[in-house]
Short mmCIF file of N, CA, C and O in Angstrom, two decimals:
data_model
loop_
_atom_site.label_atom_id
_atom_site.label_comp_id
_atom_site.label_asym_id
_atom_site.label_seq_id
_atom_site.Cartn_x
_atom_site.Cartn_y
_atom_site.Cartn_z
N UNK Z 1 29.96 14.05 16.95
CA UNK Z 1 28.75 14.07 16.14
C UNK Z 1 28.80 12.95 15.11
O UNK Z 1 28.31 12.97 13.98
N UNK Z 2 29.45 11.98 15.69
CA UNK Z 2 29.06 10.50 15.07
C UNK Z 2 28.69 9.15 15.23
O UNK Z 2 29.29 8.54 16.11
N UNK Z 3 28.03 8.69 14.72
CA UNK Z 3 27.04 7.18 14.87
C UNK Z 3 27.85 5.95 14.71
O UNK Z 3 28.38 5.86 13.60
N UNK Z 4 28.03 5.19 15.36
CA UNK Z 4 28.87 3.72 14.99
C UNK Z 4 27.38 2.61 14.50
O UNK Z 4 26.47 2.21 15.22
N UNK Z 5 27.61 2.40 13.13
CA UNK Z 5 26.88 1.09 13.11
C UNK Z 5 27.21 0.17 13.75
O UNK Z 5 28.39 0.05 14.06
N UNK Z 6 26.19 -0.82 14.16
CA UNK Z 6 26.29 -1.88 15.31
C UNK Z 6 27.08 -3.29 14.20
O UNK Z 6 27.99 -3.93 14.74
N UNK Z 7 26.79 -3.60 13.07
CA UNK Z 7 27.53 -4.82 12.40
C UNK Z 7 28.94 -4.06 11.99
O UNK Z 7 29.92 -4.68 12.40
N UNK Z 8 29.09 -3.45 11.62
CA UNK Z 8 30.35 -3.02 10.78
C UNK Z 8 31.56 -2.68 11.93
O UNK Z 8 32.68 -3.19 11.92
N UNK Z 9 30.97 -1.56 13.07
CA UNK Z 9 31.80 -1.29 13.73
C UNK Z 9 32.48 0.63 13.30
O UNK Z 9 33.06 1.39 14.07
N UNK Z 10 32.09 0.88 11.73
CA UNK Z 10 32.17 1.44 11.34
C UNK Z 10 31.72 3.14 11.94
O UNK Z 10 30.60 3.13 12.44
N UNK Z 11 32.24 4.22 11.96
CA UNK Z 11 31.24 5.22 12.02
C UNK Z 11 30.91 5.94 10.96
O UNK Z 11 31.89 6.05 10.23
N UNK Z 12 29.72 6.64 10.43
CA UNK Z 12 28.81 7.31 9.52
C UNK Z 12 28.60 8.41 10.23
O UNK Z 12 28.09 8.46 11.35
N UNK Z 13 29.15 9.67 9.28
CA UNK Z 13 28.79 11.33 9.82
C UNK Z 13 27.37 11.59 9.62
O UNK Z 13 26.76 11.36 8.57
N UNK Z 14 26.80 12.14 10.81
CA UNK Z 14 25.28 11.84 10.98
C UNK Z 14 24.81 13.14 9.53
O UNK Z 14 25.45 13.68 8.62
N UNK Z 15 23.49 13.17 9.97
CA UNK Z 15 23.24 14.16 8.32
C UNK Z 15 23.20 15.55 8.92
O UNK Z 15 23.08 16.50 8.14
N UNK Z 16 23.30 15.81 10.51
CA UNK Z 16 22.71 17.40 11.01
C UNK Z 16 24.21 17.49 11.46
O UNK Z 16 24.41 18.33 12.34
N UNK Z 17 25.25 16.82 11.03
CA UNK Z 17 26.31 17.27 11.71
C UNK Z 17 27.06 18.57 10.91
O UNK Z 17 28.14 18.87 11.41
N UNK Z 18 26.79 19.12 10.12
CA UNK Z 18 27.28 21.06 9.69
C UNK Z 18 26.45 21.50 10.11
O UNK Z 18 26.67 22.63 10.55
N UNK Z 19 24.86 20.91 10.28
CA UNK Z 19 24.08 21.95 10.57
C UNK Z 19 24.21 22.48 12.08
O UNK Z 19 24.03 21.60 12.92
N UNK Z 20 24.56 24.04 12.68
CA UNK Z 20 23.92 23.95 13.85
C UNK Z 20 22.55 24.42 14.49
O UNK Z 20 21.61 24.89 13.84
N UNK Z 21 22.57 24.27 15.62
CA UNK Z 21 21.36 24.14 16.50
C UNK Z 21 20.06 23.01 16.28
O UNK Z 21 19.06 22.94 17.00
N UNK Z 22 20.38 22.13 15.06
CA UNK Z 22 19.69 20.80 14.53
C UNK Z 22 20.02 19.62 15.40
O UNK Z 22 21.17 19.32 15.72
N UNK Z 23 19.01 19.03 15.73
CA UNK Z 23 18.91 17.41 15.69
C UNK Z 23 18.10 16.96 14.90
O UNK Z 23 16.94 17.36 14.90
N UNK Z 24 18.58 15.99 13.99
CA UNK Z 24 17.53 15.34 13.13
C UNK Z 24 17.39 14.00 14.06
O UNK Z 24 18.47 13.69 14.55
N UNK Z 25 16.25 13.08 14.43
CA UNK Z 25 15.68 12.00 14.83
C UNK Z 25 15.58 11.21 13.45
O UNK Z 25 14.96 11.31 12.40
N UNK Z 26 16.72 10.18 14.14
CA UNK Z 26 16.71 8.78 12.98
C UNK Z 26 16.18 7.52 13.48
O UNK Z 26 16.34 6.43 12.94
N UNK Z 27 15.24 7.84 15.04
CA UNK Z 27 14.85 6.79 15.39
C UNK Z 27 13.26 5.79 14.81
O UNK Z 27 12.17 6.31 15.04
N UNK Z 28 13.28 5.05 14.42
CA UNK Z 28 12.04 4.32 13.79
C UNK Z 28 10.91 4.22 14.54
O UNK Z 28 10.80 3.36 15.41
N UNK Z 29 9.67 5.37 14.18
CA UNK Z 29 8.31 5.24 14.98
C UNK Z 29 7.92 4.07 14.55
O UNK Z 29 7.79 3.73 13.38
N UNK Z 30 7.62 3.10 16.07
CA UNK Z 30 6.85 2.22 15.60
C UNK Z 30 5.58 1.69 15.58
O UNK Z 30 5.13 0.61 15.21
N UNK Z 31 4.79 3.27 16.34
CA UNK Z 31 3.88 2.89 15.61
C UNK Z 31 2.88 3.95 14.86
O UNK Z 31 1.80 4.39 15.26
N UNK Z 32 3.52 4.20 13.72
CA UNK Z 32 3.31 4.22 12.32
C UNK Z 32 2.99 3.42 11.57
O UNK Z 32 2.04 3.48 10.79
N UNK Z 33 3.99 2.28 11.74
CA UNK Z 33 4.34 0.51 11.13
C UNK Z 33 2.51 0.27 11.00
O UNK Z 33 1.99 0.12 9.89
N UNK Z 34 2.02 0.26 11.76
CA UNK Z 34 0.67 -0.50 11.39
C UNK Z 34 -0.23 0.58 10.00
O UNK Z 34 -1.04 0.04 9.26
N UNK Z 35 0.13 2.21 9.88
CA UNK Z 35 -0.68 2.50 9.06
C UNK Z 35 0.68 2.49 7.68
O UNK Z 35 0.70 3.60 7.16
N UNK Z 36 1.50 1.73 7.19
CA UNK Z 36 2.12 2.11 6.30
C UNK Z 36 1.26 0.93 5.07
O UNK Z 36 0.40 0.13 5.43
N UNK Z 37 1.74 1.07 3.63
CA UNK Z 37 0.97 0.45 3.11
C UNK Z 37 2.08 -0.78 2.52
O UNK Z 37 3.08 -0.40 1.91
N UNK Z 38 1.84 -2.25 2.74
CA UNK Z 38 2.56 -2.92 2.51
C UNK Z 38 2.59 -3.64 1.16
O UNK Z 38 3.55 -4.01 0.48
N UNK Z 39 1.44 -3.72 0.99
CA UNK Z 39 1.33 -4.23 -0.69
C UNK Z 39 0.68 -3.06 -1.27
O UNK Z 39 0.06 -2.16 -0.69
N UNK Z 40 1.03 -3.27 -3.10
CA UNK Z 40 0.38 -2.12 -3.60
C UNK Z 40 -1.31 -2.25 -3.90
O UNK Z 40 -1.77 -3.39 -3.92
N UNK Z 41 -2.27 -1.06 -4.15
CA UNK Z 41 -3.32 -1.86 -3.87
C UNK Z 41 -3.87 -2.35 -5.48
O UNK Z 41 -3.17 -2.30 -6.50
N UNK Z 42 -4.99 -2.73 -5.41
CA UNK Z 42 -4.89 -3.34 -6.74
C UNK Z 42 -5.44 -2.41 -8.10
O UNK Z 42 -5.26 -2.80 -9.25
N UNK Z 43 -6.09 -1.17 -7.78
CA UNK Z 43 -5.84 -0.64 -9.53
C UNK Z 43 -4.62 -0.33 -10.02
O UNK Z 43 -4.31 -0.21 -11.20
N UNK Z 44 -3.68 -0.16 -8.67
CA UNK Z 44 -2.50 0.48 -9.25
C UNK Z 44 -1.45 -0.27 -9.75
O UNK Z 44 -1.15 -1.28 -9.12
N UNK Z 45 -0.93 -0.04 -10.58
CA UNK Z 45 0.45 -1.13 -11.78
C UNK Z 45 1.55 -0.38 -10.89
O UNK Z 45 2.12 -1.39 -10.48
N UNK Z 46 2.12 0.50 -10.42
CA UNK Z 46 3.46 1.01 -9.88
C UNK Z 46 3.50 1.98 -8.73
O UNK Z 46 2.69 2.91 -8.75
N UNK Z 47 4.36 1.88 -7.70
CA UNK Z 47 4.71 2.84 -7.18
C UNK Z 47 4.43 4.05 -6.88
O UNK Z 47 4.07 4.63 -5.86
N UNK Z 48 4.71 4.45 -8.31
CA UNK Z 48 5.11 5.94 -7.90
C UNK Z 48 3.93 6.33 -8.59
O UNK Z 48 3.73 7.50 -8.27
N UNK Z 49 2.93 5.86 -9.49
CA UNK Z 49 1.72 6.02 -9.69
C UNK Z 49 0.87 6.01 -8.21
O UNK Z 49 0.25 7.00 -7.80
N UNK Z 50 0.95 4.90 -7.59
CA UNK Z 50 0.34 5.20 -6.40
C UNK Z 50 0.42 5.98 -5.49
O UNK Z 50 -0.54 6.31 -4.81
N UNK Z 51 2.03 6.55 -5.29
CA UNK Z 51 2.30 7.76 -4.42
C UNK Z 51 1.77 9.14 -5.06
O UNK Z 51 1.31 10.07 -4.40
N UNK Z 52 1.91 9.12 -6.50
CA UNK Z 52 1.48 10.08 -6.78
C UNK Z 52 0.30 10.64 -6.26
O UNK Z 52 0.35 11.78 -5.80
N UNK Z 53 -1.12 9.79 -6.27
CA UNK Z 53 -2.26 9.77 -6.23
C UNK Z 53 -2.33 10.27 -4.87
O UNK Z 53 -2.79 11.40 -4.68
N UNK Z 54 -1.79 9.36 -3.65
CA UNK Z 54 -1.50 10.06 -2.59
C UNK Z 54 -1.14 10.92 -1.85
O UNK Z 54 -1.27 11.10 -0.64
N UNK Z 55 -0.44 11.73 -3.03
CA UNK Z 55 -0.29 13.04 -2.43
C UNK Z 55 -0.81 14.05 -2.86
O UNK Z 55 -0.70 15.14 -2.29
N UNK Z 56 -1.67 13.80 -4.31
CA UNK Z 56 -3.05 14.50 -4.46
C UNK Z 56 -3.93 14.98 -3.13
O UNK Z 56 -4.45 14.11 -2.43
N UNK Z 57 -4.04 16.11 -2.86
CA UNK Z 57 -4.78 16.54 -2.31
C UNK Z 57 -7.18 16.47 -2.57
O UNK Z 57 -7.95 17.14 -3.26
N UNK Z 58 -7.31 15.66 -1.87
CA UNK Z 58 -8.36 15.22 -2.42
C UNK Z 58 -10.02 17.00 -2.30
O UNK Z 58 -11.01 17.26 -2.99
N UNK Z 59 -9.28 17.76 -0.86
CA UNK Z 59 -10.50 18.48 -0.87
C UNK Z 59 -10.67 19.81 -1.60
O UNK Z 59 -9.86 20.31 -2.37
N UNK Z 60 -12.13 20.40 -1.16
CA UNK Z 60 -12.42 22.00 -2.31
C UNK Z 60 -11.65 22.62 -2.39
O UNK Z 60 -11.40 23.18 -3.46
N UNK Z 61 -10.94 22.80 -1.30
CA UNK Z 61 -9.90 24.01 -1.41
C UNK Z 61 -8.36 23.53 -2.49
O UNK Z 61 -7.36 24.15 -2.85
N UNK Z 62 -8.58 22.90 -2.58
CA UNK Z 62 -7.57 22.25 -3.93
C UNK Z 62 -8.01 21.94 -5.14
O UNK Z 62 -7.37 21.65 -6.15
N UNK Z 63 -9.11 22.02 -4.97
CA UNK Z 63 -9.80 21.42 -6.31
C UNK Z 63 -11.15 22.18 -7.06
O UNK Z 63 -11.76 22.93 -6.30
N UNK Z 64 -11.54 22.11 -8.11
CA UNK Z 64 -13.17 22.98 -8.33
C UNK Z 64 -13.84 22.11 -7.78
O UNK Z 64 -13.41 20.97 -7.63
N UNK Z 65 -15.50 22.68 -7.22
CA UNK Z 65 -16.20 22.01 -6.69
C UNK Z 65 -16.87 21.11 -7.58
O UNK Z 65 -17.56 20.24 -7.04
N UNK Z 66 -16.80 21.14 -8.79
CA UNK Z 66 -17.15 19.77 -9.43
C UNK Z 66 -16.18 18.79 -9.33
O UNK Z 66 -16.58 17.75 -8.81
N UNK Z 67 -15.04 18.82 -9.67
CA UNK Z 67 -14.17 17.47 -9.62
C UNK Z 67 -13.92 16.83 -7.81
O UNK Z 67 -13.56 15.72 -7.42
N UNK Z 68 -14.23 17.86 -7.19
CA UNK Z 68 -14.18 17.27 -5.59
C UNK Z 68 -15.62 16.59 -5.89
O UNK Z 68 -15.58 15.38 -6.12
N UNK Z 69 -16.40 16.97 -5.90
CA UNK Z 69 -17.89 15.93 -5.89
C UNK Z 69 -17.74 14.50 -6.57
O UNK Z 69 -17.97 13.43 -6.01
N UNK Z 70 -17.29 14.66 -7.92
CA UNK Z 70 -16.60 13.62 -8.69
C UNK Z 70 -15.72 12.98 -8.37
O UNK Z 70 -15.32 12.13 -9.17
N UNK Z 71 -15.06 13.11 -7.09
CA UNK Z 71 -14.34 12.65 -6.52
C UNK Z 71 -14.57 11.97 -5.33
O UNK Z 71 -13.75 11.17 -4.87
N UNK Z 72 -15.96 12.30 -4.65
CA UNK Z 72 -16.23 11.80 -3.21
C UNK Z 72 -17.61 10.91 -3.59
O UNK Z 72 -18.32 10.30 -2.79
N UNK Z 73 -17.80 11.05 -5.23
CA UNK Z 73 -18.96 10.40 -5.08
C UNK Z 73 -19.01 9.04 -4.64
O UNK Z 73 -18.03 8.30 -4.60
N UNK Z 74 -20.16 8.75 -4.30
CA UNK Z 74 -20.06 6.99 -4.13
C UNK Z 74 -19.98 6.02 -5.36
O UNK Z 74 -20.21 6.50 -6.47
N UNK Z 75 -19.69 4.83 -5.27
CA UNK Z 75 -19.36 4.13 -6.80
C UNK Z 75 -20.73 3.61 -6.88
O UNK Z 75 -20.95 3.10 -7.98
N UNK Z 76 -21.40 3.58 -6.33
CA UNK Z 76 -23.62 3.28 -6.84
C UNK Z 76 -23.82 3.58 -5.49
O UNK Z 76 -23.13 3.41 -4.48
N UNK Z 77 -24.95 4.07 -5.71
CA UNK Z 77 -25.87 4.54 -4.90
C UNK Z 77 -27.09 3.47 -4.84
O UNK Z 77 -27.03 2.56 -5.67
N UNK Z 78 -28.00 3.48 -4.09
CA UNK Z 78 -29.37 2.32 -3.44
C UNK Z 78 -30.18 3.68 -2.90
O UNK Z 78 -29.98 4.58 -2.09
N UNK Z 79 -31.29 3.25 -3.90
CA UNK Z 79 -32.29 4.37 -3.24
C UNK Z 79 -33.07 3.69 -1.86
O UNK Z 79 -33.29 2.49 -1.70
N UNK Z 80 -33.47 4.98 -0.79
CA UNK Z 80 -33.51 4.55 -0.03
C UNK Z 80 -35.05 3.58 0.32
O UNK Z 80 -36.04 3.86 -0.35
N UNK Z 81 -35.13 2.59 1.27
CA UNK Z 81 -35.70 1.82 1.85
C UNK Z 81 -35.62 0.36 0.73
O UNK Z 81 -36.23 -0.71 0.79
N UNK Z 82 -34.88 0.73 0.01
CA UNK Z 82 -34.37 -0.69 -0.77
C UNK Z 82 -33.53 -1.80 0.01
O UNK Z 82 -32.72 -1.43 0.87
N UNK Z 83 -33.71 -3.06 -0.25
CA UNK Z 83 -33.16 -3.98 0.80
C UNK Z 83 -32.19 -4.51 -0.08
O UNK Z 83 -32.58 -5.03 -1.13
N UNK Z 84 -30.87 -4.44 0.20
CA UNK Z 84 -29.97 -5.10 0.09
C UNK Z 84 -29.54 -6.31 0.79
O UNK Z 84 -29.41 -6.38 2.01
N UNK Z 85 -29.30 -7.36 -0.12
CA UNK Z 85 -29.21 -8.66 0.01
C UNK Z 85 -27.67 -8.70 0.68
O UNK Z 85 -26.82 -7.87 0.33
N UNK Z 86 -27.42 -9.61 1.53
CA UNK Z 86 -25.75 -9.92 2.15
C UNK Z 86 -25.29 -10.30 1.16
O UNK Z 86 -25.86 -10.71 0.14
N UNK Z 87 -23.85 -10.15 1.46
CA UNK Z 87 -22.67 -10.86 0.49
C UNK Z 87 -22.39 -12.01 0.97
O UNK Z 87 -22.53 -12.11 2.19
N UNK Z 88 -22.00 -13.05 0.32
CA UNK Z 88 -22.27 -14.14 0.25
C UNK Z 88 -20.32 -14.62 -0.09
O UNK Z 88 -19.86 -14.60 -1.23
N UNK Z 89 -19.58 -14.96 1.04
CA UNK Z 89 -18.47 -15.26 0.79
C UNK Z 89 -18.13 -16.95 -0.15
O UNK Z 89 -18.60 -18.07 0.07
N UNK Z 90 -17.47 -16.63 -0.86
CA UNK Z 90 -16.62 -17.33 -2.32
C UNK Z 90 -16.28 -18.96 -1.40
O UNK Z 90 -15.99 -19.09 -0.21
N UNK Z 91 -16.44 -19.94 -2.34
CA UNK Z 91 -16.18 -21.12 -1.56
C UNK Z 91 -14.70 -20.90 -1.63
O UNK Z 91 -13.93 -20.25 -2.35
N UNK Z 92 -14.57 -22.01 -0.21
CA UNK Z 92 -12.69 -21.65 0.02
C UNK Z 92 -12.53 -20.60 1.12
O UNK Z 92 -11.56 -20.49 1.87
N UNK Z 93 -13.98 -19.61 1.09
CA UNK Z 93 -13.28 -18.69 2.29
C UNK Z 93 -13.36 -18.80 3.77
O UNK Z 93 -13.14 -17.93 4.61
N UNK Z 94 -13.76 -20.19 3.95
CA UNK Z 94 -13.88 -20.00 5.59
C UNK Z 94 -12.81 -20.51 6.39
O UNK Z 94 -13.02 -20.42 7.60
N UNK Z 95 -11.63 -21.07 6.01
CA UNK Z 95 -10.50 -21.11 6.76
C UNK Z 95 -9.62 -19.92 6.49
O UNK Z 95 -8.44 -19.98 6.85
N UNK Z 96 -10.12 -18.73 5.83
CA UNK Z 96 -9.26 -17.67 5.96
C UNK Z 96 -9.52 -16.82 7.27
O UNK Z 96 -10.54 -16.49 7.87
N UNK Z 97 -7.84 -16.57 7.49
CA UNK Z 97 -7.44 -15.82 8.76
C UNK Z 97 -7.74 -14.44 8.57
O UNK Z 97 -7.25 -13.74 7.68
N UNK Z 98 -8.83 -13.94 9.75
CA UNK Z 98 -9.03 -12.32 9.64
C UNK Z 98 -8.63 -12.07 10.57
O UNK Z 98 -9.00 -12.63 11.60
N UNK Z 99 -7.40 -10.79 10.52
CA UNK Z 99 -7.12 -10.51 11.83
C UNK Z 99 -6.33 -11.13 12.71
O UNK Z 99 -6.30 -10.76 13.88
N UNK Z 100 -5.58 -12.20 12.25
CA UNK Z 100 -5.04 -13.45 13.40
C UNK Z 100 -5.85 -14.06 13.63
O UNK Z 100 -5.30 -15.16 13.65
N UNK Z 101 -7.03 -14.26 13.88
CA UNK Z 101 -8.29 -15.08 14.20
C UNK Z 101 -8.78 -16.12 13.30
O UNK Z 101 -8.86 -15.74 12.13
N UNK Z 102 -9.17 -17.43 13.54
CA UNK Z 102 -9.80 -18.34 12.15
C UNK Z 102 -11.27 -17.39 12.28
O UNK Z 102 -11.74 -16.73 13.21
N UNK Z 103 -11.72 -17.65 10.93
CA UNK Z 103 -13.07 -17.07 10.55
C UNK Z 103 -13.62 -18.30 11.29
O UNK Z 103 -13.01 -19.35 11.48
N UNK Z 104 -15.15 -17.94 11.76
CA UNK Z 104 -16.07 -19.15 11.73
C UNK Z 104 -16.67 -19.10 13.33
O UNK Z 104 -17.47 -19.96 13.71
#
């Protein structure tokens, strides 16, 4: 019930080895990899501020039904049959890569 690291040569007592009838899986899903979050996003200053938030549970059944509403609201609203004008990308942005792809 032990693992040889591949550089060292070394072996490491796995973590389910007192436990019995356990296997713990230490193998790396990969694909997860595409939904993990790689940079932090930008209101947040730290970490563990951001994890926090994330593991806030966002719906009613966790919350009163006012702060869930206050929570799902939209950031402005457009009443309807109003025409919204396109966005209009920032000079500089058309050799940016979306996706692997050149824009354009």
């Amino acid at each position: 019930a032990v693992v040889s690291t591949q550089s060292t040569g070394e072996t490491a007592p796995r973590k389910d080895a007192g436990l019995a009838h356990v296997i713990i899986n230490t193998k790396k899903n990969r694909k997860l990899d595409q939904h993990l979050v790689r940079h932090l996003p930008h209101p947040y200053k730290s970490r563990s501020v951001f994890e926090r938030e994330m593991r806030h549970p966002i719906g009613p059944q966790w919350n009163s039904v006012k702060s869930f509403r206050d929570m799902v609201k939209p950031a402005c609203t457009v009443v309807d049959g109003k025409v919204i004008e396109p966005m209009v990308a920032p000079k500089g942005f058309d050799n940016v890569r979306i996706k692997g792809r050149r824009k354009g």
